[in-house]
Short mmCIF file of C-alpha atoms and ligand atoms in Angstrom, two decimals:
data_model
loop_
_atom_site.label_atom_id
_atom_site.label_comp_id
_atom_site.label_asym_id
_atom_site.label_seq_id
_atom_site.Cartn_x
_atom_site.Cartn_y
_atom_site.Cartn_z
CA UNK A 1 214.43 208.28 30.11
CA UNK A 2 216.72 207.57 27.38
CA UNK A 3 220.37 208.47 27.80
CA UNK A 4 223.80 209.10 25.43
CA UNK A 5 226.09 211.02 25.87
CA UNK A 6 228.55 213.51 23.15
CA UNK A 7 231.83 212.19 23.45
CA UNK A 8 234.29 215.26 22.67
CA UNK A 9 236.68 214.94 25.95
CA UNK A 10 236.57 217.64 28.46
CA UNK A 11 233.92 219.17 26.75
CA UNK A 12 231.51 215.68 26.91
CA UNK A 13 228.12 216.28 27.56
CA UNK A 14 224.94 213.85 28.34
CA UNK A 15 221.58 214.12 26.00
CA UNK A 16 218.39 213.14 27.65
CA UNK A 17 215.35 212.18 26.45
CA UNK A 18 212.19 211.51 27.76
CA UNK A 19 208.65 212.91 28.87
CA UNK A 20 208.35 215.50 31.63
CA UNK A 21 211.99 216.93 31.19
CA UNK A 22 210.94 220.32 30.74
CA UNK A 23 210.48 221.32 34.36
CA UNK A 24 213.35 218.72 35.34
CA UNK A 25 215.64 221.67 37.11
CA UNK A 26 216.73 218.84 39.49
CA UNK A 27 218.98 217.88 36.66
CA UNK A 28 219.89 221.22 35.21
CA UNK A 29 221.11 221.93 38.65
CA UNK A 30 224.62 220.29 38.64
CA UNK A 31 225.09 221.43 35.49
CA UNK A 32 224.93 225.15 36.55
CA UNK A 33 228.24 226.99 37.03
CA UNK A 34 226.09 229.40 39.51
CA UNK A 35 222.75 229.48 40.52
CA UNK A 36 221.67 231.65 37.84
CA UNK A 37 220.02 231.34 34.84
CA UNK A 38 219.26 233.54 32.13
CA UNK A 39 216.03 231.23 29.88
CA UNK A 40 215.77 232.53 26.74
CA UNK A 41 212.50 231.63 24.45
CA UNK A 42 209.97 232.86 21.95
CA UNK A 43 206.25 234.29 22.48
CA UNK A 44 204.91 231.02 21.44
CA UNK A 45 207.03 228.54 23.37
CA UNK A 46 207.11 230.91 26.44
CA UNK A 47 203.62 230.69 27.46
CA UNK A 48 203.74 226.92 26.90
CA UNK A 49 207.08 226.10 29.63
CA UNK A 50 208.68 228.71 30.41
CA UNK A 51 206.59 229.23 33.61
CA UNK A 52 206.72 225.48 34.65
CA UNK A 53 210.71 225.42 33.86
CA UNK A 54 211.48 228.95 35.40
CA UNK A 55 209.26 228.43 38.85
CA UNK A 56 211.31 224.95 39.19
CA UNK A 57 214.31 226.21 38.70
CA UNK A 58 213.29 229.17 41.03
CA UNK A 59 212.77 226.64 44.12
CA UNK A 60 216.00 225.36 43.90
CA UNK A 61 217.48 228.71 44.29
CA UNK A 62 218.17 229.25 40.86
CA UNK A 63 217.64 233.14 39.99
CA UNK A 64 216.05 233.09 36.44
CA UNK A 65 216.10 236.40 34.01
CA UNK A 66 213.30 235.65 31.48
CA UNK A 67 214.25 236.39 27.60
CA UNK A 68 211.36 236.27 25.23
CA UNK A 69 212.27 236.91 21.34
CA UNK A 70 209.67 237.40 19.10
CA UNK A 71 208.88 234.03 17.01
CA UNK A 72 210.12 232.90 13.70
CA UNK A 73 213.18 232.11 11.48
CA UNK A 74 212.91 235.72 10.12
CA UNK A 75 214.28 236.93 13.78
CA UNK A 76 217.16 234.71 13.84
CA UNK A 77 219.50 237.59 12.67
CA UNK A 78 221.47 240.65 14.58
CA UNK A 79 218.51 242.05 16.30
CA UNK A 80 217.10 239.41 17.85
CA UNK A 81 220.97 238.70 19.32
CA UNK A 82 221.04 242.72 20.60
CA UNK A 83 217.81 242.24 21.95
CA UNK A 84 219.44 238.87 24.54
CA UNK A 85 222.91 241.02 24.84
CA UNK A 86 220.77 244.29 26.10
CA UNK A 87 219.41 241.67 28.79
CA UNK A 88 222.32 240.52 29.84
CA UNK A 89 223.69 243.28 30.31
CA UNK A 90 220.65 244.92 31.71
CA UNK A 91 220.62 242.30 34.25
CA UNK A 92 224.03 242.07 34.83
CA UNK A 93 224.66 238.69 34.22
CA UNK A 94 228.40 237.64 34.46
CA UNK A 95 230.56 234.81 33.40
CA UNK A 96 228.58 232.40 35.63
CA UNK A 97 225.48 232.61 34.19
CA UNK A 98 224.09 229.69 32.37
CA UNK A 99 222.17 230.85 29.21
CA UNK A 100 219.16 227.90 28.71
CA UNK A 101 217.78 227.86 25.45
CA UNK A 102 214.17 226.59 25.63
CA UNK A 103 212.31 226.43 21.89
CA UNK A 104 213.36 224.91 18.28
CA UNK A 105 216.48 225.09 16.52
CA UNK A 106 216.06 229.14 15.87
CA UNK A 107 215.97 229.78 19.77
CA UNK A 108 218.69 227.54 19.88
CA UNK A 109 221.03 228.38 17.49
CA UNK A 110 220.24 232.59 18.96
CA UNK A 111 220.82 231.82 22.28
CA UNK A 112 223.89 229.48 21.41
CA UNK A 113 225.79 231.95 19.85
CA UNK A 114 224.87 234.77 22.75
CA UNK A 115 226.49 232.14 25.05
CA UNK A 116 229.61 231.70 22.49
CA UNK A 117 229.96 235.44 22.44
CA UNK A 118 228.59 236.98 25.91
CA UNK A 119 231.64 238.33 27.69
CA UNK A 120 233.78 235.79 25.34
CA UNK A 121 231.19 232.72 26.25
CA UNK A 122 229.35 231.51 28.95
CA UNK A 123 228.41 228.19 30.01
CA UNK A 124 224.74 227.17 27.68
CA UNK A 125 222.09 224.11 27.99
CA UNK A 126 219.83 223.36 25.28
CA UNK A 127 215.64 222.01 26.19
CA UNK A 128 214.84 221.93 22.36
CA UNK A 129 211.19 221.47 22.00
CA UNK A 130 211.38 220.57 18.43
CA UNK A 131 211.26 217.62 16.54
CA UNK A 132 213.78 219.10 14.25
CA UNK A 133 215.79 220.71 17.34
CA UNK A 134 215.45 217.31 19.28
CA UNK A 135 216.77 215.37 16.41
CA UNK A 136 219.58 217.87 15.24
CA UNK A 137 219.79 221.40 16.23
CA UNK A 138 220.26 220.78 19.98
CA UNK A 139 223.38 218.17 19.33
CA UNK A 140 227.11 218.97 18.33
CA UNK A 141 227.59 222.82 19.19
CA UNK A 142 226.59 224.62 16.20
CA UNK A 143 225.22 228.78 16.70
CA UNK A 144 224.63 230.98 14.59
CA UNK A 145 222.58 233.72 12.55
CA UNK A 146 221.48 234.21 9.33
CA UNK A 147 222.48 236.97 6.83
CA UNK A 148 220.27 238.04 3.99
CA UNK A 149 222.87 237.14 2.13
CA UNK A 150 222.85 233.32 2.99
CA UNK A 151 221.82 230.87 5.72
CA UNK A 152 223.77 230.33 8.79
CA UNK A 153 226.65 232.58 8.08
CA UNK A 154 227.59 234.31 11.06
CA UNK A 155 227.82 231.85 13.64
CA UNK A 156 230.45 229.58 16.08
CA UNK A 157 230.99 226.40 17.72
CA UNK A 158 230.22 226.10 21.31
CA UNK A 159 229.03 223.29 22.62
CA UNK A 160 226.06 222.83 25.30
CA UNK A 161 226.67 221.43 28.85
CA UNK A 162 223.37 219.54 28.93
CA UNK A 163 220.66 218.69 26.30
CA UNK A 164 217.38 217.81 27.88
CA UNK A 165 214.69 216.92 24.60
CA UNK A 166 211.48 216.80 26.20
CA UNK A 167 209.27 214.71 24.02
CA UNK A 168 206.09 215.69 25.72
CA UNK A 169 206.64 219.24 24.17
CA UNK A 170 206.04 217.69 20.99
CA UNK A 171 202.47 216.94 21.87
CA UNK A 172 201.89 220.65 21.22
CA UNK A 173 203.83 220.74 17.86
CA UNK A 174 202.10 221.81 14.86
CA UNK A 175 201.82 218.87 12.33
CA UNK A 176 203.80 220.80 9.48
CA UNK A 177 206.37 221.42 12.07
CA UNK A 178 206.55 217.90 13.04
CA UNK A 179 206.66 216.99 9.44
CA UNK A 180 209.45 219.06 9.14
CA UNK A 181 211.64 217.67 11.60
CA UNK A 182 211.37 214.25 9.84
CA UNK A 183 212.96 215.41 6.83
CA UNK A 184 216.19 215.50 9.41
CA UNK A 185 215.22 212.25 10.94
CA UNK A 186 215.35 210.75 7.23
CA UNK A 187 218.53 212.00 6.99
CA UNK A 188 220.34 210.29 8.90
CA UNK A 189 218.80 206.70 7.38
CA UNK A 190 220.48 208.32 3.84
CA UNK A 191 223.50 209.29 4.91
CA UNK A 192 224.55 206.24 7.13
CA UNK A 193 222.02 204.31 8.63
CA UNK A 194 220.22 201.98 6.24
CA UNK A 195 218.05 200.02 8.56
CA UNK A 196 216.80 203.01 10.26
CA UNK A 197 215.30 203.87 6.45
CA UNK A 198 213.72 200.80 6.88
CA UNK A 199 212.61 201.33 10.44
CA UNK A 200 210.84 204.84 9.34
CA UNK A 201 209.40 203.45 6.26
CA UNK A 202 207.81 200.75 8.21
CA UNK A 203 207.12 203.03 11.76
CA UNK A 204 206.35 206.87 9.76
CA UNK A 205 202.74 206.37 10.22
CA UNK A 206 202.69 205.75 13.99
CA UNK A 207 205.61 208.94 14.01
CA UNK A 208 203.49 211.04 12.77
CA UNK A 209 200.52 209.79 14.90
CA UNK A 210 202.88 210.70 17.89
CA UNK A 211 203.39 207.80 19.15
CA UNK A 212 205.90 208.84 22.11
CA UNK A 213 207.89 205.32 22.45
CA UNK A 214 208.41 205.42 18.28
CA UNK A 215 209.62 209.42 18.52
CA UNK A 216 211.67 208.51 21.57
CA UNK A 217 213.41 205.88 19.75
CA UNK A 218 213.67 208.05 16.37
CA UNK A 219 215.29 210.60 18.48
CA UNK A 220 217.90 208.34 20.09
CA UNK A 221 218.83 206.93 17.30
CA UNK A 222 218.77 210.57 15.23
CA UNK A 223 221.42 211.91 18.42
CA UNK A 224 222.96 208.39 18.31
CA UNK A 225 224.04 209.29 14.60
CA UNK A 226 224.78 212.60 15.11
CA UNK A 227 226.53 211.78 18.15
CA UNK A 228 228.86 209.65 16.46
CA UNK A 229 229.52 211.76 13.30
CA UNK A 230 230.39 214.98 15.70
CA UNK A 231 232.49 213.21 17.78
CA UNK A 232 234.66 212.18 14.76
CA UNK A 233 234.30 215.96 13.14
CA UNK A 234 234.11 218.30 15.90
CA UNK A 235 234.26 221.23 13.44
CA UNK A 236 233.97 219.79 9.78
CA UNK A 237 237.49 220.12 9.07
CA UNK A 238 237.45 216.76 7.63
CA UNK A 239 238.84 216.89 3.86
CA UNK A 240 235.95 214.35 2.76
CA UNK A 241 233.23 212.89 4.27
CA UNK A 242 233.16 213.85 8.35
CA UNK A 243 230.44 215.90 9.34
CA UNK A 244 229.86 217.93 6.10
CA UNK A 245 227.79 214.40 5.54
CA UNK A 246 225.18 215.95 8.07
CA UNK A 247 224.37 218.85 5.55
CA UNK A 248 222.70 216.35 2.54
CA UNK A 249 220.70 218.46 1.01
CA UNK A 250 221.38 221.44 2.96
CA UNK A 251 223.04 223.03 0.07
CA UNK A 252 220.16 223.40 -2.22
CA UNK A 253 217.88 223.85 0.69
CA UNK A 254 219.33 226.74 2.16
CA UNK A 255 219.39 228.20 -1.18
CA UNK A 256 215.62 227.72 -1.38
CA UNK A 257 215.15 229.06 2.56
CA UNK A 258 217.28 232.36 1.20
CA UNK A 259 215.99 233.28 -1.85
CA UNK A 260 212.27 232.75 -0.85
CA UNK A 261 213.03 234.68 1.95
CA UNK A 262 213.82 233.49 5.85
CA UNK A 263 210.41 231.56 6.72
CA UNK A 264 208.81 231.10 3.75
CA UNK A 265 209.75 227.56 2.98
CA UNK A 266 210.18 225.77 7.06
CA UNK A 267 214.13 224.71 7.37
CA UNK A 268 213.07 221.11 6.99
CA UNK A 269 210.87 221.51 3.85
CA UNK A 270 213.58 223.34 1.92
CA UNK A 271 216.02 220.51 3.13
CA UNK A 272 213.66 217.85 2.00
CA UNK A 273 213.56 219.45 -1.03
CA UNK A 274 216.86 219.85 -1.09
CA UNK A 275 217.63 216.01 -0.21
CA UNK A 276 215.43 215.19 -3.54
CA UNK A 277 217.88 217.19 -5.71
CA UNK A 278 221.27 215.67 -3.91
CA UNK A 279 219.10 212.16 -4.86
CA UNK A 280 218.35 212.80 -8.35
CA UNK A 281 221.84 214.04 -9.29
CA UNK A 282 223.09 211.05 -7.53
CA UNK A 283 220.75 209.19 -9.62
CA UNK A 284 222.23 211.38 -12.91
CA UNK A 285 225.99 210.47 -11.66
CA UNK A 286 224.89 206.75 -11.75
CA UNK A 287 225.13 206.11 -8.29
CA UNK A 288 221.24 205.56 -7.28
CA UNK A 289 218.57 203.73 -9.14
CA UNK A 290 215.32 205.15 -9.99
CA UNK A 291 213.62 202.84 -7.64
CA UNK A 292 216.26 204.55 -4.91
CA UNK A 293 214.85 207.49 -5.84
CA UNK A 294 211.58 206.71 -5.98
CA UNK A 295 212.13 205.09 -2.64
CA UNK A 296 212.79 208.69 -0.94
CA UNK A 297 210.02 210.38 -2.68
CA UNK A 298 207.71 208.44 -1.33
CA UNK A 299 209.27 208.26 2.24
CA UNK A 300 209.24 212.41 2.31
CA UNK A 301 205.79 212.37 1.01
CA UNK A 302 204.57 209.98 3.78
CA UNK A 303 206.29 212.11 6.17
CA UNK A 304 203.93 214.93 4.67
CA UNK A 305 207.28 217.13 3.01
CA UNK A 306 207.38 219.06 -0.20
CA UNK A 307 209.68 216.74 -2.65
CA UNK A 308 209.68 219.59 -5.23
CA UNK A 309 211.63 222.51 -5.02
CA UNK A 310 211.04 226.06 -5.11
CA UNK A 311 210.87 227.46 -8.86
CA UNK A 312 213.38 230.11 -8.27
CA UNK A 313 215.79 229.34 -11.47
CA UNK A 314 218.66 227.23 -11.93
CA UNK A 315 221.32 230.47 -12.00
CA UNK A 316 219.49 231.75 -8.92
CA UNK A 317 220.54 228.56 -7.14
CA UNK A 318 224.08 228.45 -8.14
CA UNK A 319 224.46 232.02 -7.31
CA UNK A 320 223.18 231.70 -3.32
CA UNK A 321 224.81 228.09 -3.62
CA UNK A 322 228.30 229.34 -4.22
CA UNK A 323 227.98 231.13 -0.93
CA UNK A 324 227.72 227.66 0.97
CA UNK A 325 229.91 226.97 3.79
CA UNK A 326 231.35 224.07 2.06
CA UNK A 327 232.51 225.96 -0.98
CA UNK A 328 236.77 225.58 -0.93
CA UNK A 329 238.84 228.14 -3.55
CA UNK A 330 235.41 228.67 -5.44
CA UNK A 331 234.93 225.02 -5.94
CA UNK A 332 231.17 224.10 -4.21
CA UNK A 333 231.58 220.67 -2.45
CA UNK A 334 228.10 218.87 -2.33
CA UNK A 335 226.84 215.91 -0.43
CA UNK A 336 225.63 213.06 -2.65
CA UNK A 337 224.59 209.48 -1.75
CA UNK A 338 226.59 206.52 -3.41
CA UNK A 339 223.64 204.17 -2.57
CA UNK A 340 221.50 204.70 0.13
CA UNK A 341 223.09 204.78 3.33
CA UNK A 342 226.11 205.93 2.35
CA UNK A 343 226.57 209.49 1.82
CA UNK A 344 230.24 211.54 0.90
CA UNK A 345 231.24 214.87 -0.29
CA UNK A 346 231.62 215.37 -4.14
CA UNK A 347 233.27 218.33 -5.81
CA UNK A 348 233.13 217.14 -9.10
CA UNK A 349 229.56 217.22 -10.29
CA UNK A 350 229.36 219.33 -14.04
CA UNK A 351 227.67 221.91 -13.45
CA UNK A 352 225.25 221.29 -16.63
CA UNK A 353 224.02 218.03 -14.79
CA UNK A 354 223.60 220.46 -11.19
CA UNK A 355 221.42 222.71 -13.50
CA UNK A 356 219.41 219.53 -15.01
CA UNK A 357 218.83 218.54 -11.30
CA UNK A 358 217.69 221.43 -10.32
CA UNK A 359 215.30 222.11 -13.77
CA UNK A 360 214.15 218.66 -13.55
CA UNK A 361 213.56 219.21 -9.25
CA UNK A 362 211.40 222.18 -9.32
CA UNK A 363 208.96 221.32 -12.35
CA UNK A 364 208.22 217.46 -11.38
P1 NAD B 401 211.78 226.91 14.99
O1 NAD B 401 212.76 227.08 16.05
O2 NAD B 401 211.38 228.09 14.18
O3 NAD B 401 210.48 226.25 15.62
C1 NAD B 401 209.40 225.96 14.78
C2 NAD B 401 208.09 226.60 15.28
O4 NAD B 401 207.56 225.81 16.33
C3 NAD B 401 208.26 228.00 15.86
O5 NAD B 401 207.13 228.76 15.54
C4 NAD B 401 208.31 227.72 17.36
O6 NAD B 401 207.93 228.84 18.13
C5 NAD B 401 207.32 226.60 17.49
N1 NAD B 401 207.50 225.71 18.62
C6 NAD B 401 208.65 225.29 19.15
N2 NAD B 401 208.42 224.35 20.07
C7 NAD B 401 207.08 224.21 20.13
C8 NAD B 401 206.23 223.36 20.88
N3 NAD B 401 206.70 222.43 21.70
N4 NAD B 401 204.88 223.50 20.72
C9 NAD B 401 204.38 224.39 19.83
N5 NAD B 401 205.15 225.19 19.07
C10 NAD B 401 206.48 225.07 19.22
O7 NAD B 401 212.26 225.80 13.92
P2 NAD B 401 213.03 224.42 14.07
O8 NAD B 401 212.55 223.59 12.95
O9 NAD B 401 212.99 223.88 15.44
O10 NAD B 401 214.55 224.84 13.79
C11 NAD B 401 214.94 225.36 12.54
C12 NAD B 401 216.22 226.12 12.73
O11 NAD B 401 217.22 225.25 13.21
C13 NAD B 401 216.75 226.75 11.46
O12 NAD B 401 217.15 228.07 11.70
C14 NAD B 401 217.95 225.90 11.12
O13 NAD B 401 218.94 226.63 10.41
C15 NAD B 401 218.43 225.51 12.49
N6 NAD B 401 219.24 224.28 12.52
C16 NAD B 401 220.40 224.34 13.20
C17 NAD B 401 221.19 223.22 13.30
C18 NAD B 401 222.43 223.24 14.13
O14 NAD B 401 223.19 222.27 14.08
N7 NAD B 401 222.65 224.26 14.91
C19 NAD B 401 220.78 222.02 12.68
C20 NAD B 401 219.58 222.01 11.99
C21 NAD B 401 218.81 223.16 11.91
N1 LIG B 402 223.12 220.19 11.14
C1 LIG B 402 224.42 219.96 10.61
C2 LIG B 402 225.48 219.89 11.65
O1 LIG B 402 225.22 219.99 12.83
O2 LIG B 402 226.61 219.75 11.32
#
């Protein structure tokens, strides 16, 4: 079992990786305020663990009030919250009952911001069975919901006790899901981590092949990174840089998730495509070379990601872009790469080389 820990003072927590976790309630145990847990998951992930997770937990002691939401990023909104509140409630769970996520990053980010809201918050573990939850959503404490409006925008900070990422779960993972969670995995290589580029260009194959000692390390070293860059950047308050960096191409991408509507495009693929348009107007300010660029395309294509974006029209993009959580006075903030590996926030770009990105993006 591999083992780091989120360094944010009294609110530290350990991430733990490994096979078997799933059922581990030994360790969940201490972690419990009282023994009572209320395990929310989705009909697809539910018949997979929850049984296995719930009966351990069960013969500890642990009373366990089963949530199941129905599946998909389309039911991470206000409904899907209701439905875990009217539970609670139902149930009478109090204060001291530890809401366990157990699914991806939609389950995660739901059940997250239940726990951040239920009778003003309640303590919350994460068992992301993800690659893309394992990597990302299950590390640094942010919930939330989507609007129609725009990704993400009804959410809070509150951050897990315990993350226990399962890799055996992954075993089960459709391939265009796993392929998805790379496109976070490459991420972190762009944004600050050179030689882990290097590592996935030279390890994607056997990634993809599920090879569990190459996703075990990809995943420490994905939750090392993150790790470091929440610790430093708590709540992305930081005026440049901080952990804003975390969101290349998240700008674009959510723009592509919203306008094709929640679960057309995956969360990954729309950030993949997304990271090729932060690239190539990197590339445009003079910052990467075509052979950078070329260098990603080929690295998201290997990992089986779209590297074109959706054709939804350049003024279509700005308009759901301008709604991004990074936009200050009006001014949209993106995150570019100034050579790979080293990723900051830009508020400068002209908007008729944005537009060219985007043009050129979505007919290559
Ligand atoms: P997801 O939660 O929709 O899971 C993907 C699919 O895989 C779902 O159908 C799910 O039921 C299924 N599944 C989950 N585990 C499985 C398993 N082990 N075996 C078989 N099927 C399994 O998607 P995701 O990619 O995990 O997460 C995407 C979401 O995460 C988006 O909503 C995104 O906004 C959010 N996100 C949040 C953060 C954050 O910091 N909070 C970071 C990145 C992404
Ligand atoms: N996924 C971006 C962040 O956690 O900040």
């Amino acid at each position: 079992m591999r083992r780091l820990n989120l360094e944010l003072a009294e609110r530290s927590y350990p991430i733990l990786i490994g096979g078997g976790l799933v059922s581990r309630a030994d360790i969940i145990l201490p972690y419990l305020r009282n023994p009572r847990v209320a395990l929310v998951s989705n009909t697809t992930v539910a018949p997979l663990y929850m049984d296995a997770l719930a009966e351990a937990l069960e013969k500890l002691g642990v009373g366990v009030t089963p949530i199941i939401l129905p599946d998909g990023e389309a039911h991470k909104n206000w409904e899907s919250l209701n439905l875990i509140y009217d539970v609670l409630l139902a149930t009478r769970c109090d204060r001291g009952t530890t809401i366990v996520a157990l699914g991806g990053g939609v389950i995660g980010d739901l059940a997250g911001f239940a726990a951040a809201t239920y009778q003003r918050g309640v303590p919350f573990i994460q068992v992301p069975t993800t690659l893309l939850s394992q990597v990302d959503s299950s590390v640094g404490g942010k919930t939330g919901i989507n609007h129609p409006r725009g990704k993400n925008m009804v959410g809070a900070f509150w951050q897990p006790k315990l993350v226990l990422a399962d890799t055996d779960t992954l075993k089960t993972l459709p391939d265009r899901e796993l392929s998805a969670g790379m496109a976070e995995v490459i991420k972190y290589g762009l944004i600050r981590d050179l030689p882990f580029l290097g590592w996935l260009e030279a390890n994607m194959d056997g990634l993809l092949a599920r090879d569990g000692d190459l996703l075990g390390y990809a995943i420490e070293r994905s939750c090392v990174n993150k790790a470091e860059v929440v610790a430093a950047d708590e709540l992305e308050t930081a005026r440049e840089g901080g952990r804003a960096l975390l969101n290349l191409g998240h700008t674009f991408g959510h723009a592509i998730e919203t306008g094709m509507g929640y679960g057309e495009w995956l969360h990954g693929e729309a950030v993949a495509a997304g990271t090729m348009m932060a690239v190539e107007l990197s590339r445009r300010l003079g910052w990467l070379s075509a052979t950078d660029v070329a260098r990603v395309r080929a690295l998201m294509q290997r990992a089986g990601l779209p590297v074109k974006g959706a054709d939804l029209g350049a003024e279509r993009y700005l308009e759901l872009m301008s709604h991004d959580k990074k936009v200050v006075a009006g001014n949209l903030r993106l995150i570019l790469l100034k050579g790979l590996g080293n990723a900051v926030t830009f508020a400068d770009a002209p908007r008729e080389e944005i537009v060219a990105t985007i043009e050129a993006c979505c007919r290559e």
